[in-house]
Coordinates of C-alpha atoms and ligand atoms in Angstrom, one line a residue:
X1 CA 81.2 95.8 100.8
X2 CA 82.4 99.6 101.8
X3 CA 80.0 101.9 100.2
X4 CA 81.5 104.0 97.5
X5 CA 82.0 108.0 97.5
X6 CA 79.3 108.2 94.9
X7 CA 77.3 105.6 96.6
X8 CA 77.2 108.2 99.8
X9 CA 76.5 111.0 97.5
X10 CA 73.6 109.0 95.8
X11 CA 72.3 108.2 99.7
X12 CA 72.5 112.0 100.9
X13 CA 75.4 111.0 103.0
X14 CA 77.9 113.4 101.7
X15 CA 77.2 116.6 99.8
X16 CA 77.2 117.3 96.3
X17 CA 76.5 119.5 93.3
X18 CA 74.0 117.7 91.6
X19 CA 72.6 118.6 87.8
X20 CA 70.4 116.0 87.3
X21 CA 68.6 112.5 89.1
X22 CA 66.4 110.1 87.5
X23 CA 65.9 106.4 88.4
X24 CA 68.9 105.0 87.1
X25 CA 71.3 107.6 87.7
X26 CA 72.5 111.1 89.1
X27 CA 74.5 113.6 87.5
X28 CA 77.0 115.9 90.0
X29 CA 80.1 118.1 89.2
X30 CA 83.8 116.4 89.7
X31 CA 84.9 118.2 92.9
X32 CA 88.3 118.7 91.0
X33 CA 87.5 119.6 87.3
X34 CA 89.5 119.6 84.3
X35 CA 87.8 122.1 83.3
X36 CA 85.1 124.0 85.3
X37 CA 81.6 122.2 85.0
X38 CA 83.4 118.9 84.3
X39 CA 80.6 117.1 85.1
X40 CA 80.4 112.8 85.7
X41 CA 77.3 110.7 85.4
X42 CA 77.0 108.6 88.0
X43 CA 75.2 105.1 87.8
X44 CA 72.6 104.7 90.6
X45 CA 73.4 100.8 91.1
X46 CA 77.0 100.6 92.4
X47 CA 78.0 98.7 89.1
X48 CA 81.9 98.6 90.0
X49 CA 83.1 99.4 86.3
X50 CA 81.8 99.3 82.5
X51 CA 82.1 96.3 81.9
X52 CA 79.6 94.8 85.4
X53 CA 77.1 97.1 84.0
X54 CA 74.0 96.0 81.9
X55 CA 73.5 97.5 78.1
X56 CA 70.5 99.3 78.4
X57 CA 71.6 100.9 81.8
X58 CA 74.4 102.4 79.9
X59 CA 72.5 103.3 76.8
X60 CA 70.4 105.4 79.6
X61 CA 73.7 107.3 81.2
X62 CA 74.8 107.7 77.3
X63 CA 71.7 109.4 76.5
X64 CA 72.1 111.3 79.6
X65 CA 75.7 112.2 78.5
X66 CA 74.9 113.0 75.5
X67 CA 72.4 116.2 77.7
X68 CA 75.4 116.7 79.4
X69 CA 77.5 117.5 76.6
X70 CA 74.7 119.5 75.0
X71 CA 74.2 122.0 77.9
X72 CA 77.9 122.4 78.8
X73 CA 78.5 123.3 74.9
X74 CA 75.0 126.0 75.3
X75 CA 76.2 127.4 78.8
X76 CA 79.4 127.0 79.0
X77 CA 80.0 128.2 75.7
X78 CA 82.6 124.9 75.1
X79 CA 84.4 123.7 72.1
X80 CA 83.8 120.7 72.3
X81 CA 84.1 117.4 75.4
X82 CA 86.0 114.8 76.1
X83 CA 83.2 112.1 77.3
X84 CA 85.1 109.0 78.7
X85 CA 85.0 106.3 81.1
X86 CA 87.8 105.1 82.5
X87 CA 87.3 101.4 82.8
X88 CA 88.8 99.2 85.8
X89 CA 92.2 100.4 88.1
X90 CA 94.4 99.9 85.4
X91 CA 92.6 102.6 83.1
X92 CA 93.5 105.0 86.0
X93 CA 89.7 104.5 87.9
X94 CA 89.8 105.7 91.2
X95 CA 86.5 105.6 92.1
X96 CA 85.2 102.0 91.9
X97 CA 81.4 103.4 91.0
X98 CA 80.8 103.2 86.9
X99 CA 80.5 106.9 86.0
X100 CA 81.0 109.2 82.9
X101 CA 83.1 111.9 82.6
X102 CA 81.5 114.9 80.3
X103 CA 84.6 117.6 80.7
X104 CA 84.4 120.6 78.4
X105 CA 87.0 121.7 76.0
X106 CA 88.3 124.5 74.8
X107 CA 90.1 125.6 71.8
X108 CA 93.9 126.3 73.4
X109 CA 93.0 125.2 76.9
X110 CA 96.3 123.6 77.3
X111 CA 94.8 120.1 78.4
X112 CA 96.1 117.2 76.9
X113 CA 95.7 113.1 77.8
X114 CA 99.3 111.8 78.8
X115 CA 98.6 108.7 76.2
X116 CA 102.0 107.7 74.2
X117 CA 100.9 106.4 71.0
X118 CA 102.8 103.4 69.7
X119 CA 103.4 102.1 66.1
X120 CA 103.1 98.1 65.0
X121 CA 105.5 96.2 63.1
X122 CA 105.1 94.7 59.9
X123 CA 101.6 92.3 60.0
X124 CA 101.3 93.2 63.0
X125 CA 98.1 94.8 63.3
X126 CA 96.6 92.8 60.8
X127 CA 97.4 90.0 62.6
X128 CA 96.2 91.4 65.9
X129 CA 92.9 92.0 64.4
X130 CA 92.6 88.4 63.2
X131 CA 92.3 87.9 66.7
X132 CA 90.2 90.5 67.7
X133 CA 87.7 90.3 65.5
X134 CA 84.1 89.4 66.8
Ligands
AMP201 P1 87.8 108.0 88.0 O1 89.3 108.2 88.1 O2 87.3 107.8 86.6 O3 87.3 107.0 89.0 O4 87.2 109.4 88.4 C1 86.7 109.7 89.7 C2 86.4 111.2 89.8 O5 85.6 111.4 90.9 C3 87.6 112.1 89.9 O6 87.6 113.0 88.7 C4 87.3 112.8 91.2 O7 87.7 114.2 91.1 C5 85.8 112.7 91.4 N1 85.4 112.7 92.8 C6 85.9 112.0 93.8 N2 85.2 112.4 95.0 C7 84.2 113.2 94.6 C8 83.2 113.9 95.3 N3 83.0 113.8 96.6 N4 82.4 114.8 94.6 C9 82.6 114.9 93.3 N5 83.5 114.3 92.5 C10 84.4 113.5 93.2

């Protein structure tokens, strides 16, 4: 299989601004930011989305997130982070790589996610969680 960008990153192969390495993964800045120091933890093993990867690998890249967020909010001065993962091709993935986004916020920064929100009928959701439940 094709190596991935981040893959090529993690190898040395392409350049890179990285933050952070450790055995399991590496952290680098998005080359086109949300906001400036939008930052992504990268998984070291080319685990093609979320839901390939093993628990306690992502427990780790949480953890690591969870720095992430911590130093953008002391040096960056940020309001807050949106910390997400978008989760196969149809979440809007582009990079088939599992990585976390850590993007810092801002009070009035103007961003907003394009989500539309829906409503359920009557039973609906009640229904739906029937389902769901686990
Ligand atoms: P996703 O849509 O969740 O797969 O996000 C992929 C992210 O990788 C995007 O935000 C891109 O800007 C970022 N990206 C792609 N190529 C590079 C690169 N060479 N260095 C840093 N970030 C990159």
């Amino acid at each position: 299989m094709e190596k991935t960008v981040f893959s090529r990153i993690i190898d040395g192969e392409i350049p890179s601004v990285k933050l952070h390495e450790d055995d399991q993964c590496i952290v680098i800045l998005d080359i086109n930011p949300v906001e400036k120091g939008h930052a992504l933890v990268i998984a070291k093993h080319p685990y093609p989305t979320f839901s390939d990867c093993p628990a306690a690998t992502l427990s780790h890249m949480m953890e690591v997130a969870k720095q992430v967020d911590a130093m953008e909010r002391k040096i960056l001065k940020c309001d807050g982070t949106n910390i997400l993962i978008n989760n196969g091709k149809a979440s809007g993935q582009e990079v088939p790589h599992l990585h976390i986004h850590v993007i810092p916020r801002y009070f009035n920064d103007g961003q907003s996610f394009g989500f539309h929100k829906q409503t359920y009928q009557d039973g609906e959701m009640a229904e739906l969680g029937g389902k769901l439940s686990f």
